[in-house]
Amino acid sequence: MAQARYKQVVDRFAAEIRAGHLRPGTRLPTHRQLATDEGLALVTASRVYAELAAMCLVSGEAGRGSFVKETAVPRGQGVDQHAVAADMLDLRFNYPALPGQAELLRGALRQLAAAGDLEALLRYQPHGGRPHERASVARHLARRGLAVPGEQVMLVDGAQHGLATTVMALLQPGDVVAVDALTYPGFKLLAEAHRLELVAVPAGTEGPDPDALAALCKRRRVKALYTMPTMHNPLGWVMSASRRRALVAVVRRHGLLVIEDAAYAFLVEKAPPPLAALAPETTVYVSGFSKSVATGLRVGCVAAPPQWVGRIERAIRATTWNTPGVMTAITCGWLDDGTVDRLEAGKRQDARARQQLAAQVLGSLRRVSHPASYFVWLPLAEEVRADQVAAALMRARISVSTAEPFATSAQVPHAIRLALGSVGFDTLREALEKVAEVIAARTF
């Protein structure tokens, strides 16, 4: 039977790859050659490679062919938070922390224990947060250039939860969402879970091309735009004021919902106004305090136009009912007494120092980054494969991300993304030196 024959070919290739008979980086026969060699129809040969790609065993690259992937790199590397060995240096995720933060928490807990409303924190909170806490966050957002009343601010369990509740409240399965060709993997996961169709918009050095977005809107019924205008993850660009205005013009012309992710915006001083300030009637602004304060402090915020507040509050209720009162009280106390502002200033300084170290150690390599970001993007030369670099670094006890978790287009670039904020400064230098050594060697 034709189907049995096709399955046999898939199974044989899979077995040879897993056994190491076909080494990572091996170029496989073209679809046409495979069809000839195996006596298959061309469409069936294409299906063989499609199934192998779905098994994360091969990758197809436009204009180059199909290649065996490095199976030592875990599936989801860079997007799923796999447990790593104690001696493994994790450069996939950022956990930026400053000295003395544990003492800050001890002091906050003592102060909270002496507060008069401690018993109130043991009860259910309003879905969007208590009014005075929403007002605290609103004052903080005003310092970022977003003037919004507390009634339009909702507290959530971190920025990822804010994105999730926004998607749940305002989008439907099948909706088309325009995104950057390289974007935040957490939003890709949300799109998969809610069956959204992500369509990549070409981007330059400062964000999505407004003309390309307009052309896409003419071809497709685009419902929303997801973007990170201030400190893009993973590329680190900051959209200029003129680019933001041009993008808003396209958004208004085509009636798009904008989801503005500002998780890393605190790292940029004197940034242009948020999109939510330029188009407040159609933009949902999502941020959090995990990166600016502590990753274990799962508190974030969503600022939305009045007509969508109720819908997002219902999504908060459906997913978690409310942000835990104790965590919210600590966060808002730190907002009010200036602790958050001081921590953000300290982390901007820390990120700049780490970027300077990266520039020093990786100077001979092509780098894409921002002087104050906590990540570096390393595009690789054409003959260097990202999965093999990642596997070689894993053998050196260093865990990094490839471009695959960030890519939203069919063509996935060979690149490595390094998170700089997860290890000590001295350890980071050693890790970066090993990264430079492995990439320069090009022998895997």
Short mmCIF file of C-alpha atoms in Angstrom, two decimals:
data_model
loop_
_atom_site.label_atom_id
_atom_site.label_comp_id
_atom_site.label_asym_id
_atom_site.label_seq_id
_atom_site.Cartn_x
_atom_site.Cartn_y
_atom_site.Cartn_z
CA MET A 1 0.00 0.00 0.00
CA ALA A 2 1.21 3.51 -0.86
CA GLN A 3 0.56 4.77 2.64
CA ALA A 4 2.52 1.89 4.20
CA ARG A 5 5.43 2.57 1.83
CA TYR A 6 5.47 6.27 2.72
CA LYS A 7 5.40 5.46 6.45
CA GLN A 8 8.27 3.03 5.99
CA VAL A 9 10.39 5.79 4.45
CA VAL A 10 9.59 8.14 7.34
CA ASP A 11 10.41 5.47 9.91
CA ARG A 12 13.67 4.53 8.19
CA PHE A 13 14.92 8.13 8.06
CA ALA A 14 13.87 8.69 11.68
CA ALA A 15 15.71 5.57 12.83
CA GLU A 16 18.88 6.50 10.93
CA ILE A 17 18.86 10.04 12.36
CA ARG A 18 18.26 8.87 15.95
CA ALA A 19 20.94 6.20 15.65
CA GLY A 20 23.45 8.78 14.43
CA HIS A 21 23.91 7.20 11.00
CA LEU A 22 22.78 10.50 9.48
CA ARG A 23 24.77 13.14 11.31
CA PRO A 24 23.41 16.58 12.24
CA GLY A 25 23.88 19.03 9.39
CA THR A 26 23.69 16.36 6.68
CA ARG A 27 21.99 17.66 3.56
CA LEU A 28 19.21 15.28 2.52
CA PRO A 29 18.11 14.52 -1.05
CA THR A 30 15.85 17.06 -2.73
CA HIS A 31 12.13 16.29 -2.71
CA ARG A 32 12.33 15.34 -6.36
CA GLN A 33 15.38 13.11 -5.83
CA LEU A 34 13.74 11.42 -2.85
CA ALA A 35 10.65 10.73 -4.95
CA THR A 36 12.81 9.15 -7.65
CA ASP A 37 14.94 7.12 -5.21
CA GLU A 38 11.97 5.77 -3.26
CA GLY A 39 9.45 5.45 -6.07
CA LEU A 40 7.08 7.99 -4.52
CA ALA A 41 4.97 10.77 -5.93
CA LEU A 42 6.55 14.20 -5.47
CA VAL A 43 3.76 15.29 -3.11
CA THR A 44 4.31 12.15 -1.03
CA ALA A 45 8.06 12.81 -0.86
CA SER A 46 7.27 16.32 0.45
CA ARG A 47 5.03 14.74 3.05
CA VAL A 48 7.91 12.53 4.22
CA TYR A 49 10.00 15.61 5.00
CA ALA A 50 7.01 17.38 6.56
CA GLU A 51 6.54 14.51 9.02
CA LEU A 52 10.23 14.39 9.84
CA ALA A 53 10.17 18.15 10.45
CA ALA A 54 7.15 17.74 12.75
CA MET A 55 9.23 15.21 14.70
CA CYS A 56 12.00 17.86 14.98
CA LEU A 57 14.42 15.61 13.10
CA VAL A 58 14.94 17.70 9.95
CA SER A 59 14.60 21.33 8.93
CA GLY A 60 13.82 22.72 5.50
CA GLU A 61 15.56 25.90 4.42
CA ALA A 62 14.38 27.85 1.40
CA GLY A 63 16.94 27.78 -1.38
CA ARG A 64 19.25 25.40 0.50
CA GLY A 65 17.34 22.14 0.99
CA SER A 66 16.54 19.84 3.91
CA PHE A 67 19.04 19.12 6.69
CA VAL A 68 19.28 16.73 9.63
CA LYS A 69 18.74 18.59 12.90
CA GLU A 70 20.77 18.27 16.07
CA THR A 71 18.62 15.98 18.25
CA ALA A 72 20.66 16.69 21.39
CA VAL A 73 18.94 20.09 21.66
CA PRO A 74 15.64 19.61 23.54
CA ARG A 75 12.46 20.39 21.67
CA GLY A 76 11.18 23.79 22.77
CA GLN A 77 14.66 24.98 23.72
CA GLY A 78 14.35 28.65 24.58
CA VAL A 79 10.59 28.64 25.10
CA ASP A 80 9.92 25.78 27.52
CA GLN A 81 11.65 26.15 30.87
CA HIS A 82 13.32 22.75 31.09
CA ALA A 83 15.06 21.87 34.31
CA VAL A 84 18.83 22.16 33.91
CA ALA A 85 21.57 20.41 35.82
CA ALA A 86 23.19 22.23 38.72
CA ASP A 87 26.40 22.69 36.74
CA MET A 88 24.62 24.00 33.62
CA LEU A 89 24.78 27.76 32.96
CA ASP A 90 21.36 28.91 31.80
CA LEU A 91 21.57 31.66 29.16
CA ARG A 92 18.02 31.02 27.87
CA PHE A 93 15.94 32.95 30.42
CA ASN A 94 16.55 36.22 32.26
CA TYR A 95 16.32 36.28 36.04
CA PRO A 96 17.87 39.70 36.70
CA ALA A 97 18.47 40.38 40.40
CA LEU A 98 20.43 42.97 42.33
CA PRO A 99 22.25 42.58 45.66
CA GLY A 100 20.02 43.20 48.65
CA GLN A 101 16.69 42.26 47.10
CA ALA A 102 16.14 39.49 49.65
CA GLU A 103 16.50 42.03 52.45
CA LEU A 104 13.96 44.25 50.70
CA LEU A 105 11.51 41.36 50.78
CA ARG A 106 12.13 40.70 54.47
CA GLY A 107 11.46 44.34 55.24
CA ALA A 108 8.31 44.38 53.12
CA LEU A 109 6.96 41.27 54.85
CA ARG A 110 7.61 42.79 58.29
CA GLN A 111 5.91 46.01 57.25
CA LEU A 112 2.99 44.08 55.80
CA ALA A 113 2.62 42.04 58.98
CA ALA A 114 2.28 45.26 60.99
CA ALA A 115 -0.27 46.80 58.60
CA GLY A 116 -3.84 47.29 59.69
CA ASP A 117 -5.50 45.66 56.68
CA LEU A 118 -3.63 42.33 56.83
CA GLU A 119 -6.86 40.36 57.29
CA ALA A 120 -8.27 41.89 54.10
CA LEU A 121 -5.47 40.25 52.13
CA LEU A 122 -6.79 36.82 53.10
CA ARG A 123 -10.08 37.45 51.31
CA TYR A 124 -10.99 37.52 47.63
CA GLN A 125 -9.88 40.71 45.93
CA PRO A 126 -11.71 42.49 43.09
CA HIS A 127 -10.85 40.81 39.80
CA GLY A 128 -8.89 43.80 38.52
CA GLY A 129 -7.38 44.72 41.88
CA ARG A 130 -8.37 47.07 44.69
CA PRO A 131 -8.91 50.71 43.64
CA HIS A 132 -5.94 52.13 45.54
CA GLU A 133 -3.63 49.46 44.08
CA ARG A 134 -4.85 50.14 40.55
CA ALA A 135 -4.16 53.82 41.20
CA SER A 136 -0.59 53.01 42.32
CA VAL A 137 0.10 51.17 39.09
CA ALA A 138 -1.50 53.98 37.07
CA ARG A 139 0.90 56.49 38.67
CA HIS A 140 3.79 54.22 37.74
CA LEU A 141 2.61 53.97 34.13
CA ALA A 142 2.38 57.75 33.96
CA ARG A 143 6.15 57.87 34.54
CA ARG A 144 6.49 55.70 31.43
CA GLY A 145 4.51 58.19 29.38
CA LEU A 146 1.13 56.48 29.65
CA ALA A 147 -1.49 58.63 31.38
CA VAL A 148 -4.41 56.35 32.20
CA PRO A 149 -6.89 56.38 35.11
CA GLY A 150 -6.76 53.60 37.66
CA GLU A 151 -10.18 52.35 36.53
CA GLN A 152 -8.60 51.28 33.23
CA VAL A 153 -5.72 49.42 34.89
CA MET A 154 -6.12 45.76 35.92
CA LEU A 155 -3.71 43.71 38.01
CA VAL A 156 -2.72 40.28 36.71
CA ASP A 157 -0.32 37.46 37.60
CA GLY A 158 2.58 38.74 35.52
CA ALA A 159 2.82 40.02 31.95
CA GLN A 160 2.28 36.55 30.46
CA HIS A 161 -1.05 36.32 32.27
CA GLY A 162 -1.86 39.81 31.04
CA LEU A 163 -1.29 38.70 27.45
CA ALA A 164 -3.34 35.56 28.04
CA THR A 165 -6.34 37.41 29.47
CA THR A 166 -6.18 39.98 26.66
CA VAL A 167 -6.19 37.25 24.01
CA MET A 168 -8.96 35.35 25.78
CA ALA A 169 -11.14 38.45 26.11
CA LEU A 170 -10.68 40.11 22.75
CA LEU A 171 -9.72 37.51 20.12
CA GLN A 172 -11.39 34.43 18.67
CA PRO A 173 -10.02 31.19 17.17
CA GLY A 174 -9.06 31.80 13.56
CA ASP A 175 -8.33 35.50 14.02
CA VAL A 176 -5.29 36.74 12.12
CA VAL A 177 -2.69 38.55 14.23
CA ALA A 178 0.22 40.43 12.65
CA VAL A 179 3.52 39.88 14.47
CA ASP A 180 7.21 40.42 13.86
CA ALA A 181 9.06 37.69 11.97
CA LEU A 182 10.97 37.17 15.23
CA THR A 183 8.82 37.64 18.31
CA TYR A 184 8.31 36.68 21.95
CA PRO A 185 7.82 32.87 22.23
CA GLY A 186 5.25 33.26 25.00
CA PHE A 187 2.88 34.95 22.58
CA LYS A 188 3.42 32.17 20.06
CA LEU A 189 2.32 29.69 22.72
CA LEU A 190 -0.81 31.73 23.42
CA ALA A 191 -1.62 31.86 19.72
CA GLU A 192 -1.25 28.10 19.47
CA ALA A 193 -3.46 27.50 22.51
CA HIS A 194 -6.18 29.87 21.25
CA ARG A 195 -5.86 28.84 17.60
CA LEU A 196 -4.86 32.24 16.31
CA GLU A 197 -3.10 32.60 12.97
CA LEU A 198 0.13 34.54 13.26
CA VAL A 199 1.35 36.30 10.11
CA ALA A 200 4.85 37.75 10.03
CA VAL A 201 5.41 41.40 9.12
CA PRO A 202 8.89 42.31 7.83
CA ALA A 203 10.81 44.52 10.24
CA GLY A 204 13.81 46.77 9.92
CA THR A 205 16.18 47.93 12.63
CA GLU A 206 13.41 49.69 14.55
CA GLY A 207 10.33 47.55 14.21
CA PRO A 208 7.59 46.41 11.85
CA ASP A 209 7.33 48.14 8.48
CA PRO A 210 4.07 50.16 8.38
CA ASP A 211 3.83 49.79 4.59
CA ALA A 212 4.22 46.02 4.87
CA LEU A 213 1.52 45.94 7.55
CA ALA A 214 -0.81 47.99 5.34
CA ALA A 215 -0.18 45.64 2.41
CA LEU A 216 -0.93 42.65 4.63
CA CYS A 217 -4.20 44.22 5.77
CA LYS A 218 -5.24 44.58 2.12
CA ARG A 219 -4.57 40.88 1.47
CA ARG A 220 -5.90 39.43 4.70
CA ARG A 221 -8.54 40.27 7.28
CA VAL A 222 -6.12 41.12 10.08
CA LYS A 223 -7.73 41.50 13.51
CA ALA A 224 -4.80 42.58 15.68
CA LEU A 225 -1.17 43.61 15.86
CA TYR A 226 1.11 42.26 18.58
CA THR A 227 4.27 44.31 19.02
CA MET A 228 7.04 45.29 21.45
CA PRO A 229 7.88 48.89 20.47
CA THR A 230 10.12 49.57 23.45
CA MET A 231 12.91 46.98 23.84
CA HIS A 232 12.00 44.23 21.43
CA ASN A 233 12.65 40.64 22.51
CA PRO A 234 14.88 39.17 21.06
CA LEU A 235 16.39 41.91 18.84
CA GLY A 236 16.48 44.82 21.29
CA TRP A 237 15.33 47.58 18.97
CA VAL A 238 13.32 50.60 20.13
CA MET A 239 10.79 51.94 17.66
CA SER A 240 11.26 55.61 16.81
CA ALA A 241 8.53 58.18 17.43
CA SER A 242 7.99 58.63 13.68
CA ARG A 243 7.69 54.87 13.12
CA ARG A 244 5.16 54.66 15.96
CA ARG A 245 3.03 57.41 14.44
CA ALA A 246 3.15 55.73 11.01
CA LEU A 247 2.17 52.40 12.55
CA VAL A 248 -0.74 53.99 14.43
CA ALA A 249 -2.00 55.52 11.17
CA VAL A 250 -2.16 52.05 9.60
CA VAL A 251 -3.80 50.61 12.70
CA ARG A 252 -6.54 53.23 12.65
CA ARG A 253 -7.08 52.97 8.91
CA HIS A 254 -7.68 49.23 9.14
CA GLY A 255 -9.39 49.11 12.53
CA LEU A 256 -6.80 46.89 14.24
CA LEU A 257 -6.56 45.97 17.90
CA VAL A 258 -3.02 46.59 19.19
CA ILE A 259 -1.46 44.47 21.94
CA GLU A 260 1.58 46.37 23.21
CA ASP A 261 4.00 44.23 25.20
CA ALA A 262 6.11 46.41 27.50
CA ALA A 263 7.74 43.75 29.66
CA TYR A 264 11.24 45.13 29.04
CA ALA A 265 10.29 48.78 28.47
CA PHE A 266 11.66 49.80 31.88
CA LEU A 267 15.19 49.32 30.51
CA VAL A 268 14.84 52.27 28.11
CA GLU A 269 15.16 55.78 29.53
CA LYS A 270 13.32 58.58 27.72
CA ALA A 271 11.63 56.22 25.28
CA PRO A 272 9.11 57.62 22.77
CA PRO A 273 5.48 57.56 23.96
CA PRO A 274 3.89 54.10 24.14
CA LEU A 275 1.49 53.13 21.35
CA ALA A 276 -1.20 53.11 24.04
CA ALA A 277 -0.62 56.85 24.49
CA LEU A 278 -0.78 57.49 20.73
CA ALA A 279 -3.82 55.27 20.06
CA PRO A 280 -5.53 54.85 23.45
CA GLU A 281 -8.85 53.85 21.90
CA THR A 282 -7.51 50.64 20.35
CA THR A 283 -4.39 49.61 22.30
CA VAL A 284 -4.06 47.21 25.22
CA TYR A 285 -0.83 47.84 27.15
CA VAL A 286 0.64 44.85 29.01
CA SER A 287 3.56 44.93 31.42
CA GLY A 288 4.80 43.33 34.62
CA PHE A 289 7.27 43.51 37.48
CA SER A 290 8.98 40.14 37.03
CA LYS A 291 11.97 41.55 35.16
CA SER A 292 12.09 44.99 36.77
CA VAL A 293 11.70 43.69 40.36
CA ALA A 294 11.88 39.87 40.68
CA THR A 295 10.77 36.94 38.55
CA GLY A 296 9.10 35.33 41.56
CA LEU A 297 6.92 38.39 42.05
CA ARG A 298 4.14 37.35 39.70
CA VAL A 299 2.38 40.69 39.43
CA GLY A 300 1.65 42.51 36.17
CA CYS A 301 -0.78 45.00 34.74
CA VAL A 302 -3.07 45.51 31.77
CA ALA A 303 -4.19 49.00 30.75
CA ALA A 304 -7.09 48.95 28.30
CA PRO A 305 -9.68 51.24 26.72
CA PRO A 306 -12.84 51.53 28.86
CA GLN A 307 -14.96 49.41 26.51
CA TRP A 308 -12.71 46.38 27.03
CA VAL A 309 -12.06 46.58 30.78
CA GLY A 310 -15.09 44.48 31.72
CA ARG A 311 -14.24 41.74 29.24
CA ILE A 312 -10.65 41.50 30.45
CA GLU A 313 -11.79 41.46 34.08
CA ARG A 314 -14.01 38.47 33.26
CA ALA A 315 -11.00 36.72 31.71
CA ILE A 316 -9.04 37.39 34.91
CA ARG A 317 -11.89 35.87 36.90
CA ALA A 318 -11.99 32.84 34.60
CA THR A 319 -8.27 32.15 34.92
CA THR A 320 -7.24 33.11 38.46
CA TRP A 321 -10.09 35.20 40.03
CA ASN A 322 -7.62 37.83 41.27
CA THR A 323 -3.94 38.50 41.81
CA PRO A 324 -2.88 37.21 45.27
CA GLY A 325 -3.43 40.00 47.77
CA VAL A 326 -0.09 39.62 49.57
CA MET A 327 1.95 39.84 46.36
CA THR A 328 -0.05 42.81 45.12
CA ALA A 329 0.30 44.64 48.44
CA ILE A 330 4.08 44.21 48.41
CA THR A 331 4.35 45.38 44.81
CA CYS A 332 2.19 48.44 45.28
CA GLY A 333 3.99 49.32 48.51
CA TRP A 334 7.25 49.29 46.57
CA LEU A 335 5.68 51.39 43.83
CA ASP A 336 4.55 53.99 46.32
CA ASP A 337 7.80 54.27 48.31
CA GLY A 338 10.08 54.46 45.25
CA THR A 339 11.61 50.97 45.60
CA VAL A 340 10.53 49.92 42.11
CA ASP A 341 12.02 53.08 40.58
CA ARG A 342 15.33 52.41 42.36
CA LEU A 343 15.40 48.78 41.29
CA GLU A 344 14.66 49.70 37.68
CA ALA A 345 17.48 52.25 37.70
CA GLY A 346 19.84 49.66 39.15
CA LYS A 347 18.89 47.08 36.55
CA ARG A 348 19.37 49.54 33.71
CA GLN A 349 22.90 50.07 34.99
CA ASP A 350 23.41 46.32 35.41
CA ALA A 351 22.15 45.56 31.89
CA ARG A 352 24.48 48.18 30.39
CA ALA A 353 27.45 46.67 32.21
CA ARG A 354 26.56 43.21 30.90
CA GLN A 355 26.16 44.51 27.36
CA GLN A 356 29.58 46.14 27.59
CA LEU A 357 31.03 42.83 28.73
CA ALA A 358 29.30 41.03 25.84
CA ALA A 359 30.68 43.56 23.36
CA GLN A 360 34.15 43.06 24.76
CA VAL A 361 34.07 39.25 24.70
CA LEU A 362 32.00 38.76 21.53
CA GLY A 363 33.49 41.70 19.64
CA SER A 364 34.55 39.64 16.64
CA LEU A 365 31.06 38.18 16.17
CA ARG A 366 28.13 39.89 14.54
CA ARG A 367 25.77 41.06 17.29
CA VAL A 368 22.28 42.58 17.37
CA SER A 369 21.36 44.18 20.68
CA HIS A 370 20.52 47.35 22.58
CA PRO A 371 23.05 48.98 24.94
CA ALA A 372 20.66 48.51 27.89
CA SER A 373 19.03 45.16 27.10
CA TYR A 374 19.45 41.86 28.91
CA PHE A 375 19.87 39.81 25.71
CA VAL A 376 22.11 39.51 22.67
CA TRP A 377 21.16 38.10 19.27
CA LEU A 378 23.98 36.41 17.36
CA PRO A 379 23.26 35.82 13.65
CA LEU A 380 25.48 32.99 12.42
CA ALA A 381 27.43 32.67 9.20
CA GLU A 382 25.72 30.67 6.46
CA GLU A 383 27.89 27.61 6.99
CA VAL A 384 27.26 27.52 10.77
CA ARG A 385 24.10 25.77 11.98
CA ALA A 386 22.38 27.05 15.13
CA ASP A 387 21.23 23.65 16.41
CA GLN A 388 24.79 22.34 16.24
CA VAL A 389 26.12 25.41 18.07
CA ALA A 390 23.47 24.92 20.77
CA ALA A 391 24.33 21.23 21.10
CA ALA A 392 28.06 21.97 21.35
CA LEU A 393 27.37 24.54 24.06
CA MET A 394 25.18 22.06 25.94
CA ARG A 395 28.13 19.67 25.98
CA ALA A 396 30.12 22.58 27.46
CA ARG A 397 27.37 22.94 30.13
CA ILE A 398 25.90 26.14 28.68
CA SER A 399 22.25 26.32 27.64
CA VAL A 400 21.22 28.85 24.95
CA SER A 401 18.24 29.49 22.66
CA THR A 402 18.18 29.14 18.90
CA ALA A 403 15.97 31.27 16.62
CA GLU A 404 13.33 28.57 16.25
CA PRO A 405 11.20 29.49 19.32
CA PHE A 406 11.11 33.15 18.18
CA ALA A 407 10.43 32.64 14.46
CA THR A 408 6.96 33.18 12.99
CA SER A 409 7.87 32.81 9.31
CA ALA A 410 8.72 29.67 7.36
CA GLN A 411 12.34 30.74 7.00
CA VAL A 412 14.05 30.32 10.39
CA PRO A 413 17.42 32.09 10.55
CA HIS A 414 20.45 30.42 12.05
CA ALA A 415 21.08 32.51 15.13
CA ILE A 416 21.65 32.21 18.87
CA ARG A 417 19.97 34.29 21.56
CA LEU A 418 21.83 34.83 24.84
CA ALA A 419 20.10 35.96 28.03
CA LEU A 420 22.64 37.97 30.00
CA GLY A 421 20.78 38.48 33.28
CA SER A 422 20.70 34.96 34.74
CA VAL A 423 24.23 34.38 36.07
CA GLY A 424 26.82 36.27 38.06
CA PHE A 425 29.07 38.74 36.30
CA ASP A 426 32.25 36.66 36.52
CA THR A 427 30.44 33.53 35.42
CA LEU A 428 28.90 35.43 32.50
CA ARG A 429 32.35 36.33 31.20
CA GLU A 430 33.40 32.66 31.20
CA ALA A 431 30.18 31.63 29.46
CA LEU A 432 30.51 34.30 26.77
CA GLU A 433 34.12 33.28 26.13
CA LYS A 434 32.97 29.70 25.58
CA VAL A 435 30.18 30.86 23.24
CA ALA A 436 32.70 32.82 21.16
CA GLU A 437 35.07 29.85 21.11
CA VAL A 438 32.41 27.36 19.99
CA ILE A 439 31.06 29.60 17.23
CA ALA A 440 34.54 30.45 15.97
CA ALA A 441 35.57 26.79 15.87
CA ARG A 442 32.76 25.81 13.45
CA THR A 443 33.62 22.17 13.90
CA PHE A 444 30.87 20.08 15.43
#
